């Protein structure tokens, strides 16, 4: 009953020193639920499936950690760097080790604008056969285009106890998806995919718990401000997502941070339940 966890959230997603505390807490929760959590990352060029607590602590403190998507795995390994794996790289490595379930916060997707900033996460979700639990995609993204991309690339998207594609901080986006209420049905879907050799992931969308949800209009003003600042400063490419996350957390006076932690825990809980079902 292994559950994969990513490390980009430690190095680039959450502020210090809370990043370490949250990463350790997520592992503790998974263990308490009877799962074996494996936080995936790259330590001095070595791929670690199950970073030690001291490695997690060090990654959370270092300033020279690369943000590693799938295409960056060879770079981090060859240059013997520390690498924090995003959804794409975490999936690739976890799959290579035979891990079937992975819990994260939110997936990357299609950024707004016409500059073709489309996350590697989409391509990895299209190719790698796993169950990925996420709270949807953040509304810093173009959610409609993100959903269209997921369809084009044949990613199976389902809502756990919801009919709407959740938007990370909020439970709703107006974009409809197939609702599933039973863990057994998720496992059945996975088995069917295997039977017919359908490549790619099942993206299980798990909305943020109601008590920590941030209303869309409140979020919208922070988002607009963060996006405008990014444009002004010329921040783009792989630096864009971490910059926006950081600014939104600051602008929200900690509310976005609390929400982020809440949904991470919620996804680890569901990930554990699914991982346990997969074994039966
Ligand atoms: N969404 C979050 N927090 C994160 C990320 C996404 O709420 O830390 C990270 C994930 O690791 C995701 C990555 O895979 O950002 C996507 O980055 P990009 O948009 O550069 O592909
Ligand atoms: Mn990008």
Coordinates of C-alpha atoms and ligand atoms in Angstrom, one line a residue:
X1 CA 0.0 0.0 0.0
X2 CA 2.5 2.6 -1.2
X3 CA 1.5 6.2 -1.8
X4 CA 3.8 8.4 -3.8
X5 CA 4.2 12.1 -2.8
X6 CA 5.9 14.9 -4.7
X7 CA 8.7 17.1 -3.5
X8 CA 8.2 20.3 -5.6
X9 CA 5.7 21.3 -3.0
X10 CA 8.5 21.2 -0.4
X11 CA 11.1 23.2 -2.3
X12 CA 8.9 25.5 -4.4
X13 CA 5.3 25.2 -3.4
X14 CA 5.1 26.1 0.3
X15 CA 6.9 28.8 2.4
X16 CA 9.6 28.0 4.9
X17 CA 9.8 26.6 7.5
X18 CA 6.2 25.3 7.2
X19 CA 7.2 23.4 4.0
X20 CA 9.2 20.8 6.1
X21 CA 6.5 20.5 8.7
X22 CA 3.8 19.8 6.2
X23 CA 5.9 17.3 4.3
X24 CA 6.6 15.4 7.5
X25 CA 3.0 15.6 8.6
X26 CA 1.7 14.2 5.3
X27 CA 3.9 11.2 5.7
X28 CA 2.9 10.7 9.3
X29 CA -0.8 10.9 8.3
X30 CA -0.3 8.3 5.6
X31 CA 1.4 5.9 8.0
X32 CA -1.3 6.4 10.5
X33 CA -3.8 5.3 7.8
X34 CA -1.7 2.1 7.2
X35 CA 0.0 3.3 4.0
X36 CA 3.7 3.4 3.2
X37 CA 4.4 7.0 1.9
X38 CA 7.2 7.6 -0.5
X39 CA 8.2 11.2 -1.0
X40 CA 10.0 11.3 -4.3
X41 CA 12.9 13.6 -5.1
X42 CA 16.5 13.8 -6.3
X43 CA 19.3 14.1 -3.8
X44 CA 22.8 14.9 -5.2
X45 CA 21.8 13.4 -8.5
X46 CA 20.4 10.2 -6.9
X47 CA 16.7 9.4 -7.4
X48 CA 15.1 8.8 -4.1
X49 CA 11.8 6.9 -3.9
X50 CA 11.2 7.5 -0.2
X51 CA 13.4 10.4 0.9
X52 CA 14.5 10.2 4.5
X53 CA 13.3 12.8 7.0
X54 CA 16.7 14.4 7.1
X55 CA 16.7 14.6 3.3
X56 CA 13.3 16.2 3.3
X57 CA 14.6 18.7 5.9
X58 CA 17.6 19.5 3.9
X59 CA 15.7 19.9 0.7
X60 CA 13.3 22.3 2.5
X61 CA 16.2 24.5 3.5
X62 CA 18.5 24.6 0.4
X63 CA 18.5 27.4 -2.1
X64 CA 19.9 25.4 -5.0
X65 CA 17.2 22.8 -5.6
X66 CA 16.1 22.5 -9.2
X67 CA 12.4 22.3 -10.1
X68 CA 12.3 19.0 -11.9
X69 CA 9.7 18.0 -14.4
X70 CA 10.1 14.8 -16.5
X71 CA 12.4 16.4 -19.0
X72 CA 14.7 17.7 -16.3
X73 CA 15.3 14.3 -14.6
X74 CA 18.4 13.5 -16.8
X75 CA 19.7 17.0 -16.1
X76 CA 19.5 16.7 -12.3
X77 CA 21.0 13.2 -12.3
X78 CA 23.9 14.0 -14.7
X79 CA 24.8 17.2 -12.9
X80 CA 24.4 15.6 -9.5
X81 CA 22.0 18.2 -8.3
X82 CA 19.2 18.3 -5.8
X83 CA 15.9 18.1 -7.6
X84 CA 12.3 18.7 -6.4
X85 CA 10.0 16.6 -8.5
X86 CA 6.8 18.1 -9.9
X87 CA 3.7 16.0 -10.7
X88 CA 5.2 14.9 -14.1
X89 CA 8.6 13.7 -12.8
X90 CA 7.1 12.2 -9.6
X91 CA 4.7 10.2 -11.8
X92 CA 7.4 9.0 -14.1
X93 CA 9.7 7.8 -11.2
X94 CA 6.9 6.3 -9.2
X95 CA 5.6 4.4 -12.2
X96 CA 9.0 3.0 -12.9
X97 CA 9.0 1.6 -9.3
X98 CA 5.6 0.0 -9.8
X99 CA 3.7 2.5 -7.6
X100 CA 0.1 2.9 -8.6
X101 CA -1.2 5.8 -6.5
X102 CA 0.1 9.3 -6.1
X103 CA -1.4 12.2 -4.1
X104 CA -0.5 15.8 -4.8
X105 CA -2.0 19.3 -4.2
X106 CA -2.9 20.5 -7.7
X107 CA -1.7 19.6 -11.2
X108 CA -0.1 22.0 -13.7
X109 CA -2.0 22.8 -16.8
X110 CA -2.5 25.4 -19.5
X111 CA -1.5 29.0 -18.4
X112 CA -3.6 31.9 -19.7
X113 CA -2.4 33.8 -22.7
X114 CA -1.1 32.6 -26.0
X115 CA 2.5 31.8 -25.2
X116 CA 2.0 28.0 -25.1
X117 CA 2.8 27.6 -21.5
X118 CA 1.4 24.1 -21.0
X119 CA 2.7 22.1 -18.1
X120 CA 4.6 18.8 -18.6
X121 CA 2.1 17.4 -16.2
X122 CA -0.5 17.1 -19.0
X123 CA 1.8 15.0 -21.1
X124 CA 2.8 12.8 -18.3
X125 CA -0.8 12.3 -17.3
X126 CA -1.4 11.2 -20.9
X127 CA 1.3 8.6 -20.9
X128 CA 1.7 7.1 -17.4
X129 CA -0.7 4.6 -16.0
X130 CA -1.4 5.7 -12.4
X131 CA -4.1 7.1 -10.2
X132 CA -3.3 10.7 -9.4
X133 CA -5.3 12.4 -6.6
X134 CA -5.4 16.2 -6.8
X135 CA -7.7 19.1 -5.9
X136 CA -8.0 20.0 -9.6
X137 CA -5.9 22.7 -11.1
X138 CA -5.4 26.1 -9.7
X139 CA -7.4 29.0 -11.1
X140 CA -4.1 30.8 -11.9
X141 CA -4.5 28.5 -14.9
X142 CA -6.9 28.7 -17.8
X143 CA -9.1 25.9 -16.5
X144 CA -11.2 25.5 -19.7
X145 CA -8.1 25.0 -21.8
X146 CA -6.6 22.8 -19.2
X147 CA -9.7 20.6 -19.3
X148 CA -9.6 20.6 -23.2
X149 CA -6.0 19.6 -23.1
X150 CA -6.7 16.7 -20.7
X151 CA -9.4 15.5 -23.1
X152 CA -7.2 15.8 -26.2
X153 CA -4.5 13.8 -24.5
X154 CA -7.0 11.1 -23.4
X155 CA -6.7 11.6 -19.6
X156 CA -9.5 10.0 -17.7
X157 CA -10.8 12.7 -15.3
X158 CA -13.3 11.9 -12.6
X159 CA -14.7 13.9 -9.7
X160 CA -14.7 12.3 -6.3
X161 CA -18.2 13.1 -4.9
X162 CA -18.4 16.1 -7.2
X163 CA -19.7 16.9 -10.7
X164 CA -17.4 19.9 -11.1
X165 CA -13.7 20.1 -11.9
X166 CA -12.5 21.6 -8.6
X167 CA -10.3 24.7 -8.8
X168 CA -7.9 24.1 -6.0
X169 CA -8.8 26.9 -3.5
X170 CA -12.5 26.6 -4.5
X171 CA -14.7 23.6 -5.0
X172 CA -16.3 24.8 -8.2
X173 CA -15.2 26.0 -11.6
X174 CA -18.4 25.6 -13.7
X175 CA -16.7 22.8 -15.7
X176 CA -18.5 19.5 -15.5
X177 CA -16.9 16.2 -15.0
X178 CA -18.0 12.6 -14.3
X179 CA -18.9 12.1 -10.7
X180 CA -17.8 8.9 -8.9
X181 CA -18.7 8.2 -5.2
X182 CA -17.2 4.8 -4.7
X183 CA -13.6 3.8 -4.2
X184 CA -14.4 0.4 -5.7
X185 CA -15.5 2.0 -8.9
X186 CA -12.2 3.9 -9.1
X187 CA -10.3 0.6 -8.8
X188 CA -12.5 -1.0 -11.4
X189 CA -11.7 1.9 -13.8
X190 CA -8.0 1.3 -13.2
X191 CA -8.3 -2.4 -13.9
X192 CA -10.3 -1.7 -17.1
X193 CA -7.6 0.6 -18.3
X194 CA -5.0 -2.0 -17.7
X195 CA -7.0 -4.7 -19.4
X196 CA -7.3 -2.6 -22.6
X197 CA -3.8 -1.1 -22.3
X198 CA -5.2 2.4 -22.3
X199 CA -2.2 4.6 -21.5
X200 CA -2.2 7.5 -19.1
X201 CA -3.5 8.3 -15.7
X202 CA -6.9 8.5 -14.0
X203 CA -7.0 12.0 -12.5
X204 CA -9.2 11.8 -9.4
X205 CA -10.3 15.3 -8.5
X206 CA -10.9 15.7 -4.8
X207 CA -12.4 19.2 -3.9
X208 CA -10.9 21.1 -1.0
X209 CA -12.9 20.6 2.3
X210 CA -15.7 23.2 2.5
X211 CA -14.4 24.8 5.7
X212 CA -11.2 25.9 4.0
X213 CA -12.6 26.9 0.7
X214 CA -11.8 30.4 -0.6
X215 CA -14.6 32.1 -2.5
X216 CA -13.8 32.6 -6.2
X217 CA -14.2 36.4 -6.2
X218 CA -11.9 36.8 -3.2
X219 CA -9.3 34.7 -5.0
X220 CA -9.7 36.5 -8.3
X221 CA -8.3 39.8 -7.0
X222 CA -5.2 38.2 -5.6
X223 CA -4.7 36.3 -8.9
X224 CA -5.1 39.4 -11.0
X225 CA -2.5 41.2 -8.9
X226 CA -0.1 38.3 -8.9
X227 CA -0.4 37.9 -12.7
X228 CA 0.1 41.6 -13.3
X229 CA 3.3 41.5 -11.2
X230 CA 4.6 38.5 -13.0
X231 CA 4.1 40.3 -16.4
X232 CA 5.7 43.4 -15.1
X233 CA 8.8 41.5 -13.8
X234 CA 8.9 39.3 -16.9
X235 CA 8.6 36.1 -15.0
X236 CA 7.7 33.2 -17.2
X237 CA 8.5 29.5 -17.9
X238 CA 9.2 27.2 -15.0
X239 CA 9.5 30.2 -12.6
X240 CA 5.9 31.3 -13.2
X241 CA 4.0 28.8 -11.1
X242 CA 6.2 29.1 -8.0
X243 CA 6.1 32.9 -8.3
X244 CA 2.3 33.0 -8.5
X245 CA 1.8 30.6 -5.6
X246 CA 4.1 32.6 -3.4
X247 CA 2.5 35.9 -4.2
X248 CA -1.0 34.6 -3.7
X249 CA -0.1 33.2 -0.3
X250 CA 1.3 36.6 0.7
X251 CA -1.6 38.6 -0.6
X252 CA -4.1 36.3 1.1
X253 CA -2.6 36.8 4.6
X254 CA -2.1 33.1 5.1
X255 CA -5.6 32.1 4.0
X256 CA -4.3 30.5 0.8
X257 CA -1.6 28.7 2.7
X258 CA -4.2 27.2 5.2
X259 CA -6.3 26.1 2.2
X260 CA -3.3 24.6 0.5
X261 CA -2.4 22.5 3.5
X262 CA -6.0 21.4 4.1
X263 CA -6.3 20.1 0.5
X264 CA -3.0 18.4 0.6
X265 CA -4.0 16.5 3.7
X266 CA -7.4 15.7 2.2
X267 CA -5.7 14.3 -0.9
X268 CA -3.3 12.1 1.1
X269 CA -6.3 10.7 3.0
X270 CA -8.2 9.8 -0.2
X271 CA -4.9 8.6 -1.8
X272 CA -4.4 6.2 1.1
X273 CA -8.0 4.9 0.9
X274 CA -7.6 4.2 -2.8
X275 CA -4.1 2.6 -2.3
X276 CA -5.6 0.3 0.3
X277 CA -8.5 -0.7 -2.0
X278 CA -6.0 -1.4 -4.9
X279 CA -4.5 -4.2 -2.7
X280 CA -7.7 -6.1 -2.2
Ligands
LIG1 N1 0.1 23.4 -7.9 C1 0.2 23.7 -6.6 N2 1.4 23.6 -5.9 C2 2.5 23.2 -6.6 C3 2.4 22.9 -7.9 C4 1.2 23.0 -8.6 O1 -0.8 24.0 -6.0 O2 3.5 23.2 -5.9 C5 3.6 22.3 -8.6 C6 3.4 20.9 -8.9 O3 4.6 20.1 -8.6 C7 3.1 20.9 -10.4 C8 4.0 22.0 -10.9 O4 3.5 19.6 -11.0 O5 3.8 23.0 -9.9 C9 3.6 22.5 -12.2 O6 4.5 23.5 -12.6 P1 4.5 24.0 -14.2 O7 3.3 24.8 -14.3 O8 5.8 24.8 -14.3 O9 4.5 22.8 -15.0
LIG2 MN1 5.1 26.0 -17.6

